[in-house]
Amino acid sequence: MSLNLKLEFSGGAELLVNKVKNHDITLPISSKLWTLRGLLDWIKDNLLAERPELFIQGGSVRPGILVLVNDADWELLGELEYELQDNDHIVFISTLHGG
Amino acid sequence: MPVQCAACGKKAILKRPKTADAMCRECFYWAFEEEIHKTIIDAKLFTPGDKVAIGASGGKDSTVLAYVMKALNDRYNYRLDLYLLSVDEGITGYRDDSLETVKRNRDQYCLPLKIVSYEDLYGWTMDAIVKEIGLKNNCTFCGVFRRQALDRGAMLTECNKIVTGHNADDIAETVIMNILRGDIARLRRCTAITTGQEGSLPRCKPFKYTYEKEIVMYAYFKKLDYFSTECIYSPNAYRGYARAFIKDVEKVRPSAIIDIIHSGESLSIKKDVKMPVQGTCTRCGYVSSQDVCKACLLLEGLNKGMPKLGIGKPHKVRKVRDIHGYV
Ligand SMILES: [Zn+2]
Ligand SMILES: [Zn+2]
């Protein structure tokens, strides 16, 4: 058993993950449940190329990066505490890049 | 249990930063557009028959602005002639890509597009300027040239107004920067919804009260086609810090953005503070507080091979140092 997720980085956030917008990832199911908090740790260890502080600050995403889970604002879903489900689509959009 | 829309009870997709309301997609679109309509009406930004140039960079703000201006012009019959106006700074690998986005917007929204280039207006592309001066003051050149370029492009298309995509976050950020720099004249101007005096076209900011988060969410849900990357020449560090600061305080208290704009608007300037008097440039006729405008001065420096000529404000720096006893 494992947890499959579609991650999408856009608005300039893709520049922090080797300029690749879409990442299909598989997380091992462990005894603990996967939350968005755990996913951010995983992203930090596995995807962020350099300068992780441009994406993660104080254990959460850097202010100015929007997060959507299955096309809904994560602020409606408990943010870091949200429990990931199989086939979730998680989008990170930077608002910090040029307008 | 999914959170419900505060307006209609359907499944909410976003929490609005300004009001903390949860909203569904349709109610969010409606609220977003109606607030911009209200801003336009309350500030009397337009009169029927206006020819309006939309400053279009291909980025998120101007792309959403073009889309919403067109939608509201149709819905409320403003009777505006809308144009897309882009400035080509001549930055290979950056502006050429974003101009492709603007060209797609032209076709998607059926709006005529005018592109003016630094090369045509000034005889210099940004690539050539950077070759000459390096990466130190290039943003000064670019910023000063862009301001005039929009005006000139608008005049060439016989537009009588310019709208730009500056949003509430941008304006709050500019307030903070002007306070940190002690730039009283700009501090006073930067919160105005319409700027521009004699000699230049009126410039309006219909997104003055619109949060960046909502602009980006709107573009995302509507699948609007925009271009996002940093200018290859511009890690504008100073603005970057101000931007990060704004986002940090917004995280703690979302109303902070509107509050900072309000603070900027409420500041009054003592009568004995000397403000620059606006005249016109003796060389090009553009508005300027000096005999020769900044663009002409920068250009003279470039053409004479002395690119430092127009950089900085030596008198002001000296004065500040005298006052504070800096070395
Ligand atoms: Zn609704
Ligand atoms: Zn001039």
mmCIF file with all atom_site columns, C-alpha atoms in Angstrom, chain A residues 8 10-12 14-15 21 57 60-64 66-77 79 89 91 93-99, chain B residues 3 11-16 22-23 25 57-62 212-213 216-217 220-221 223 226-230 240 243-244 247-248 250-251:
data_model
loop_
_atom_site.group_PDB
_atom_site.id
_atom_site.type_symbol
_atom_site.label_atom_id
_atom_site.label_alt_id
_atom_site.label_comp_id
_atom_site.label_asym_id
_atom_site.label_entity_id
_atom_site.label_seq_id
_atom_site.pdbx_PDB_ins_code
_atom_site.Cartn_x
_atom_site.Cartn_y
_atom_site.Cartn_z
_atom_site.occupancy
_atom_site.B_iso_or_equiv
_atom_site.pdbx_formal_charge
_atom_site.auth_seq_id
_atom_site.auth_comp_id
_atom_site.auth_asym_id
_atom_site.auth_atom_id
_atom_site.pdbx_PDB_model_num
ATOM 1  C CA . GLU A 1 8   ? 2.096   20.891 -9.241  1.00 0.00 ? 8   GLU A CA 1
ATOM 2  C CA . SER A 1 10  ? 3.527   27.153 -10.720 1.00 0.00 ? 10  SER A CA 1
ATOM 3  C CA . GLY A 1 11  ? 3.659   30.948 -10.724 1.00 0.00 ? 11  GLY A CA 1
ATOM 4  C CA . GLY A 1 12  ? 7.447   30.698 -10.407 1.00 0.00 ? 12  GLY A CA 1
ATOM 5  C CA . GLU A 1 14  ? 8.612   25.531 -10.244 1.00 0.00 ? 14  GLU A CA 1
ATOM 6  C CA . LEU A 1 15  ? 11.947  27.371 -10.372 1.00 0.00 ? 15  LEU A CA 1
ATOM 7  C CA . LYS A 1 21  ? 5.973   21.839 -12.907 1.00 0.00 ? 21  LYS A CA 1
ATOM 8  C CA . GLN A 1 57  ? 9.806   28.897 6.365   1.00 0.00 ? 57  GLN A CA 1
ATOM 9  C CA . SER A 1 60  ? 5.109   25.946 6.692   1.00 0.00 ? 60  SER A CA 1
ATOM 10 C CA . VAL A 1 61  ? 5.170   27.273 3.155   1.00 0.00 ? 61  VAL A CA 1
ATOM 11 C CA . ARG A 1 62  ? 6.676   30.694 2.838   1.00 0.00 ? 62  ARG A CA 1
ATOM 12 C CA . PRO A 1 63  ? 4.041   33.447 3.057   1.00 0.00 ? 63  PRO A CA 1
ATOM 13 C CA . GLY A 1 64  ? 3.082   34.418 -0.488  1.00 0.00 ? 64  GLY A CA 1
ATOM 14 C CA . LEU A 1 66  ? -0.666  29.642 -2.189  1.00 0.00 ? 66  LEU A CA 1
ATOM 15 C CA . VAL A 1 67  ? -1.614  26.016 -1.631  1.00 0.00 ? 67  VAL A CA 1
ATOM 16 C CA . LEU A 1 68  ? -4.607  24.209 -3.142  1.00 0.00 ? 68  LEU A CA 1
ATOM 17 C CA . VAL A 1 69  ? -5.745  20.671 -2.437  1.00 0.00 ? 69  VAL A CA 1
ATOM 18 C CA . ASN A 1 70  ? -7.963  19.227 -5.169  1.00 0.00 ? 70  ASN A CA 1
ATOM 19 C CA . ASP A 1 71  ? -8.700  22.782 -6.344  1.00 0.00 ? 71  ASP A CA 1
ATOM 20 C CA . ALA A 1 72  ? -9.628  24.101 -2.894  1.00 0.00 ? 72  ALA A CA 1
ATOM 21 C CA . ASP A 1 73  ? -7.729  26.642 -0.785  1.00 0.00 ? 73  ASP A CA 1
ATOM 22 C CA . TRP A 1 74  ? -5.844  24.792 1.964   1.00 0.00 ? 74  TRP A CA 1
ATOM 23 C CA . GLU A 1 75  ? -6.928  27.514 4.397   1.00 0.00 ? 75  GLU A CA 1
ATOM 24 C CA . LEU A 1 76  ? -10.352 25.817 4.329   1.00 0.00 ? 76  LEU A CA 1
ATOM 25 C CA . LEU A 1 77  ? -8.872  22.388 5.047   1.00 0.00 ? 77  LEU A CA 1
ATOM 26 C CA . GLU A 1 79  ? -3.591  23.788 6.350   1.00 0.00 ? 79  GLU A CA 1
ATOM 27 C CA . HIS A 1 89  ? -3.736  16.873 -6.357  1.00 0.00 ? 89  HIS A CA 1
ATOM 28 C CA . VAL A 1 91  ? -0.848  22.800 -6.182  1.00 0.00 ? 91  VAL A CA 1
ATOM 29 C CA . ILE A 1 93  ? 1.468   28.774 -6.660  1.00 0.00 ? 93  ILE A CA 1
ATOM 30 C CA . SER A 1 94  ? 3.994   31.484 -5.961  1.00 0.00 ? 94  SER A CA 1
ATOM 31 C CA . THR A 1 95  ? 2.655   35.041 -5.848  1.00 0.00 ? 95  THR A CA 1
ATOM 32 C CA . LEU A 1 96  ? 6.135   36.382 -5.199  1.00 0.00 ? 96  LEU A CA 1
ATOM 33 C CA . HIS A 1 97  ? 7.187   36.427 -8.832  1.00 0.00 ? 97  HIS A CA 1
ATOM 34 C CA . GLY A 1 98  ? 6.723   39.177 -11.389 1.00 0.00 ? 98  GLY A CA 1
ATOM 35 C CA . GLY A 1 99  ? 3.305   40.602 -12.139 1.00 0.00 ? 99  GLY A CA 1
ATOM 36 C CA . VAL B 2 3   ? -16.781 24.104 4.200   1.00 0.00 ? 3   VAL B CA 1
ATOM 37 C CA . LYS B 2 11  ? -18.898 23.756 -1.584  1.00 0.00 ? 11  LYS B CA 1
ATOM 38 C CA . ALA B 2 12  ? -16.404 26.551 -0.854  1.00 0.00 ? 12  ALA B CA 1
ATOM 39 C CA . ILE B 2 13  ? -13.107 26.639 -2.728  1.00 0.00 ? 13  ILE B CA 1
ATOM 40 C CA . LEU B 2 14  ? -11.407 29.671 -1.229  1.00 0.00 ? 14  LEU B CA 1
ATOM 41 C CA . LYS B 2 15  ? -11.125 31.741 1.906   1.00 0.00 ? 15  LYS B CA 1
ATOM 42 C CA . ARG B 2 16  ? -11.144 35.411 1.003   1.00 0.00 ? 16  ARG B CA 1
ATOM 43 C CA . ALA B 2 22  ? -15.461 31.023 2.478   1.00 0.00 ? 22  ALA B CA 1
ATOM 44 C CA . MET B 2 23  ? -16.789 31.127 -1.088  1.00 0.00 ? 23  MET B CA 1
ATOM 45 C CA . ARG B 2 25  ? -16.169 29.370 -7.367  1.00 0.00 ? 25  ARG B CA 1
ATOM 46 C CA . SER B 2 57  ? 3.170   42.641 -19.375 1.00 0.00 ? 57  SER B CA 1
ATOM 47 C CA . GLY B 2 58  ? 1.909   39.094 -19.801 1.00 0.00 ? 58  GLY B CA 1
ATOM 48 C CA . GLY B 2 59  ? 2.124   38.660 -16.021 1.00 0.00 ? 59  GLY B CA 1
ATOM 49 C CA . LYS B 2 60  ? -0.726  37.631 -13.729 1.00 0.00 ? 60  LYS B CA 1
ATOM 50 C CA . ASP B 2 61  ? -1.939  41.097 -12.715 1.00 0.00 ? 61  ASP B CA 1
ATOM 51 C CA . SER B 2 62  ? -2.195  42.635 -16.158 1.00 0.00 ? 62  SER B CA 1
ATOM 52 C CA . GLU B 2 212 ? -2.895  39.511 -4.881  1.00 0.00 ? 212 GLU B CA 1
ATOM 53 C CA . LYS B 2 213 ? -4.062  36.181 -3.491  1.00 0.00 ? 213 LYS B CA 1
ATOM 54 C CA . VAL B 2 216 ? -3.833  34.616 -8.550  1.00 0.00 ? 216 VAL B CA 1
ATOM 55 C CA . MET B 2 217 ? -6.752  32.388 -7.487  1.00 0.00 ? 217 MET B CA 1
ATOM 56 C CA . TYR B 2 220 ? -5.975  29.812 -11.585 1.00 0.00 ? 220 TYR B CA 1
ATOM 57 C CA . PHE B 2 221 ? -9.657  28.897 -11.538 1.00 0.00 ? 221 PHE B CA 1
ATOM 58 C CA . LYS B 2 223 ? -7.289  29.057 -16.342 1.00 0.00 ? 223 LYS B CA 1
ATOM 59 C CA . TYR B 2 226 ? -0.102  34.243 -17.926 1.00 0.00 ? 226 TYR B CA 1
ATOM 60 C CA . PHE B 2 227 ? 3.669   34.308 -17.776 1.00 0.00 ? 227 PHE B CA 1
ATOM 61 C CA . SER B 2 228 ? 5.592   34.134 -14.549 1.00 0.00 ? 228 SER B CA 1
ATOM 62 C CA . THR B 2 229 ? 9.279   34.450 -14.146 1.00 0.00 ? 229 THR B CA 1
ATOM 63 C CA . GLU B 2 230 ? 11.629  36.927 -12.639 1.00 0.00 ? 230 GLU B CA 1
ATOM 64 C CA . GLY B 2 240 ? 11.951  41.885 -2.436  1.00 0.00 ? 240 GLY B CA 1
ATOM 65 C CA . ARG B 2 243 ? 7.350   42.244 -0.448  1.00 0.00 ? 243 ARG B CA 1
ATOM 66 C CA . ALA B 2 244 ? 8.354   39.504 1.988   1.00 0.00 ? 244 ALA B CA 1
ATOM 67 C CA . LYS B 2 247 ? 3.368   38.757 2.997   1.00 0.00 ? 247 LYS B CA 1
ATOM 68 C CA . ASP B 2 248 ? 4.544   38.006 6.532   1.00 0.00 ? 248 ASP B CA 1
ATOM 69 C CA . GLU B 2 250 ? -0.640  39.437 5.875   1.00 0.00 ? 250 GLU B CA 1
ATOM 70 C CA . LYS B 2 251 ? -0.207  35.895 7.153   1.00 0.00 ? 251 LYS B CA 1
#
